JSON list of C-alpha atoms in Angstrom, two decimals:
[
{"chain": "Z", "resi": 1, "resn": "UNK", "atom": "CA", "xyz": [-73.33, -21.09, 109.73]},
{"chain": "Z", "resi": 2, "resn": "UNK", "atom": "CA", "xyz": [-71.00, -20.73, 106.74]},
{"chain": "Z", "resi": 3, "resn": "UNK", "atom": "CA", "xyz": [-72.63, -20.16, 103.40]},
{"chain": "Z", "resi": 4, "resn": "UNK", "atom": "CA", "xyz": [-71.96, -22.92, 100.76]},
{"chain": "Z", "resi": 5, "resn": "UNK", "atom": "CA", "xyz": [-69.46, -22.26, 97.93]},
{"chain": "Z", "resi": 6, "resn": "UNK", "atom": "CA", "xyz": [-71.01, -22.91, 94.68]},
{"chain": "Z", "resi": 7, "resn": "UNK", "atom": "CA", "xyz": [-69.13, -23.75, 91.58]},
{"chain": "Z", "resi": 8, "resn": "UNK", "atom": "CA", "xyz": [-69.53, -21.16, 88.77]},
{"chain": "Z", "resi": 9, "resn": "UNK", "atom": "CA", "xyz": [-72.53, -21.50, 86.64]},
{"chain": "Z", "resi": 10, "resn": "UNK", "atom": "CA", "xyz": [-72.40, -23.01, 83.16]},
{"chain": "Z", "resi": 11, "resn": "UNK", "atom": "CA", "xyz": [-70.84, -20.95, 80.54]},
{"chain": "Z", "resi": 12, "resn": "UNK", "atom": "CA", "xyz": [-74.14, -20.43, 78.60]},
{"chain": "Z", "resi": 13, "resn": "UNK", "atom": "CA", "xyz": [-75.81, -19.12, 81.77]},
{"chain": "Z", "resi": 14, "resn": "UNK", "atom": "CA", "xyz": [-72.78, -16.93, 82.62]},
{"chain": "Z", "resi": 15, "resn": "UNK", "atom": "CA", "xyz": [-73.06, -15.30, 79.14]},
{"chain": "Z", "resi": 16, "resn": "UNK", "atom": "CA", "xyz": [-76.93, -14.93, 79.60]},
{"chain": "Z", "resi": 17, "resn": "UNK", "atom": "CA", "xyz": [-76.49, -13.22, 82.74]},
{"chain": "Z", "resi": 18, "resn": "UNK", "atom": "CA", "xyz": [-73.61, -10.84, 81.65]},
{"chain": "Z", "resi": 19, "resn": "UNK", "atom": "CA", "xyz": [-75.65, -10.04, 78.55]},
{"chain": "Z", "resi": 20, "resn": "UNK", "atom": "CA", "xyz": [-78.70, -8.96, 80.77]},
{"chain": "Z", "resi": 21, "resn": "UNK", "atom": "CA", "xyz": [-76.38, -6.97, 82.89]},
{"chain": "Z", "resi": 22, "resn": "UNK", "atom": "CA", "xyz": [-75.47, -4.99, 79.86]},
{"chain": "Z", "resi": 23, "resn": "UNK", "atom": "CA", "xyz": [-71.98, -4.00, 81.19]},
{"chain": "Z", "resi": 24, "resn": "UNK", "atom": "CA", "xyz": [-73.25, -2.97, 84.72]},
{"chain": "Z", "resi": 25, "resn": "UNK", "atom": "CA", "xyz": [-73.23, -4.26, 88.28]},
{"chain": "Z", "resi": 26, "resn": "UNK", "atom": "CA", "xyz": [-76.62, -5.53, 88.88]},
{"chain": "Z", "resi": 27, "resn": "UNK", "atom": "CA", "xyz": [-76.50, -4.38, 92.49]},
{"chain": "Z", "resi": 28, "resn": "UNK", "atom": "CA", "xyz": [-75.15, -0.77, 92.31]},
{"chain": "Z", "resi": 29, "resn": "UNK", "atom": "CA", "xyz": [-75.66, 0.03, 88.53]},
{"chain": "Z", "resi": 30, "resn": "UNK", "atom": "CA", "xyz": [-72.04, 1.11, 88.00]},
{"chain": "Z", "resi": 31, "resn": "UNK", "atom": "CA", "xyz": [-69.76, -0.16, 85.21]},
{"chain": "Z", "resi": 32, "resn": "UNK", "atom": "CA", "xyz": [-68.90, -3.89, 85.62]},
{"chain": "Z", "resi": 33, "resn": "UNK", "atom": "CA", "xyz": [-65.24, -3.29, 86.12]},
{"chain": "Z", "resi": 34, "resn": "UNK", "atom": "CA", "xyz": [-63.29, -6.49, 87.56]},
{"chain": "Z", "resi": 35, "resn": "UNK", "atom": "CA", "xyz": [-63.32, -8.25, 89.80]},
{"chain": "Z", "resi": 36, "resn": "UNK", "atom": "CA", "xyz": [-66.87, -9.52, 89.26]},
{"chain": "Z", "resi": 37, "resn": "UNK", "atom": "CA", "xyz": [-68.88, -12.19, 90.91]},
{"chain": "Z", "resi": 38, "resn": "UNK", "atom": "CA", "xyz": [-71.98, -14.32, 90.32]},
{"chain": "Z", "resi": 39, "resn": "UNK", "atom": "CA", "xyz": [-74.41, -13.88, 93.30]},
{"chain": "Z", "resi": 40, "resn": "UNK", "atom": "CA", "xyz": [-76.90, -16.70, 93.91]},
{"chain": "Z", "resi": 41, "resn": "UNK", "atom": "CA", "xyz": [-80.01, -14.86, 95.30]},
{"chain": "Z", "resi": 42, "resn": "UNK", "atom": "CA", "xyz": [-81.33, -17.76, 97.16]},
{"chain": "Z", "resi": 43, "resn": "UNK", "atom": "CA", "xyz": [-79.96, -21.11, 98.58]},
{"chain": "Z", "resi": 44, "resn": "UNK", "atom": "CA", "xyz": [-82.79, -23.22, 97.62]},
{"chain": "Z", "resi": 45, "resn": "UNK", "atom": "CA", "xyz": [-84.25, -24.56, 94.20]},
{"chain": "Z", "resi": 46, "resn": "UNK", "atom": "CA", "xyz": [-82.39, -24.46, 90.97]},
{"chain": "Z", "resi": 47, "resn": "UNK", "atom": "CA", "xyz": [-79.16, -22.38, 91.56]},
{"chain": "Z", "resi": 48, "resn": "UNK", "atom": "CA", "xyz": [-77.95, -22.03, 88.04]},
{"chain": "Z", "resi": 49, "resn": "UNK", "atom": "CA", "xyz": [-80.71, -20.37, 86.17]},
{"chain": "Z", "resi": 50, "resn": "UNK", "atom": "CA", "xyz": [-80.66, -16.60, 85.24]},
{"chain": "Z", "resi": 51, "resn": "UNK", "atom": "CA", "xyz": [-83.45, -15.66, 87.59]},
{"chain": "Z", "resi": 52, "resn": "UNK", "atom": "CA", "xyz": [-81.47, -16.98, 90.42]},
{"chain": "Z", "resi": 53, "resn": "UNK", "atom": "CA", "xyz": [-78.22, -15.21, 89.66]},
{"chain": "Z", "resi": 54, "resn": "UNK", "atom": "CA", "xyz": [-76.82, -11.68, 89.65]},
{"chain": "Z", "resi": 55, "resn": "UNK", "atom": "CA", "xyz": [-73.56, -10.09, 88.11]},
{"chain": "Z", "resi": 56, "resn": "UNK", "atom": "CA", "xyz": [-72.06, -7.93, 90.85]},
{"chain": "Z", "resi": 57, "resn": "UNK", "atom": "CA", "xyz": [-68.75, -6.30, 91.72]},
{"chain": "Z", "resi": 58, "resn": "UNK", "atom": "CA", "xyz": [-66.81, -8.40, 94.25]},
{"chain": "Z", "resi": 59, "resn": "UNK", "atom": "CA", "xyz": [-67.23, -5.46, 96.56]},
{"chain": "Z", "resi": 60, "resn": "UNK", "atom": "CA", "xyz": [-70.79, -5.44, 96.18]},
{"chain": "Z", "resi": 61, "resn": "UNK", "atom": "CA", "xyz": [-71.06, -9.14, 96.63]},
{"chain": "Z", "resi": 62, "resn": "UNK", "atom": "CA", "xyz": [-69.33, -8.59, 100.01]},
{"chain": "Z", "resi": 63, "resn": "UNK", "atom": "CA", "xyz": [-71.94, -6.10, 100.92]},
{"chain": "Z", "resi": 64, "resn": "UNK", "atom": "CA", "xyz": [-74.83, -8.26, 99.93]},
{"chain": "Z", "resi": 65, "resn": "UNK", "atom": "CA", "xyz": [-73.59, -11.08, 102.30]},
{"chain": "Z", "resi": 66, "resn": "UNK", "atom": "CA", "xyz": [-72.17, -9.10, 105.16]},
{"chain": "Z", "resi": 67, "resn": "UNK", "atom": "CA", "xyz": [-73.97, -5.74, 105.09]},
{"chain": "Z", "resi": 68, "resn": "UNK", "atom": "CA", "xyz": [-73.02, -2.16, 104.77]},
{"chain": "Z", "resi": 69, "resn": "UNK", "atom": "CA", "xyz": [-74.61, 1.10, 104.02]},
{"chain": "Z", "resi": 70, "resn": "UNK", "atom": "CA", "xyz": [-74.73, 0.93, 100.30]},
{"chain": "Z", "resi": 71, "resn": "UNK", "atom": "CA", "xyz": [-78.35, -0.01, 98.99]},
{"chain": "Z", "resi": 72, "resn": "UNK", "atom": "CA", "xyz": [-79.19, -1.65, 95.82]},
{"chain": "Z", "resi": 73, "resn": "UNK", "atom": "CA", "xyz": [-80.20, 0.35, 92.98]},
{"chain": "Z", "resi": 74, "resn": "UNK", "atom": "CA", "xyz": [-84.00, 0.89, 92.39]},
{"chain": "Z", "resi": 75, "resn": "UNK", "atom": "CA", "xyz": [-85.50, -1.84, 90.25]},
{"chain": "Z", "resi": 76, "resn": "UNK", "atom": "CA", "xyz": [-82.57, -4.03, 90.57]},
{"chain": "Z", "resi": 77, "resn": "UNK", "atom": "CA", "xyz": [-82.84, -7.79, 90.92]},
{"chain": "Z", "resi": 78, "resn": "UNK", "atom": "CA", "xyz": [-81.81, -7.33, 94.54]},
{"chain": "Z", "resi": 79, "resn": "UNK", "atom": "CA", "xyz": [-85.11, -5.82, 95.36]},
{"chain": "Z", "resi": 80, "resn": "UNK", "atom": "CA", "xyz": [-87.31, -8.32, 93.78]}
]
């Protein structure tokens, strides 16, 4: 089944998440160089809250959804 395509989160939520990420991808921990995406961690409940979103490289976002050999950094939101 195809995953739903969500609109971007509200601007205030986007800024909150980018601030939390502190210039890093929340999946791999490397510098947040474009292109970057917001990743919804779950498909249920409130989608546009900071606890539900991660700021990730587009390439990392692909790995999250379709697999690959790269693992999330220890203590990242991806592991919680």
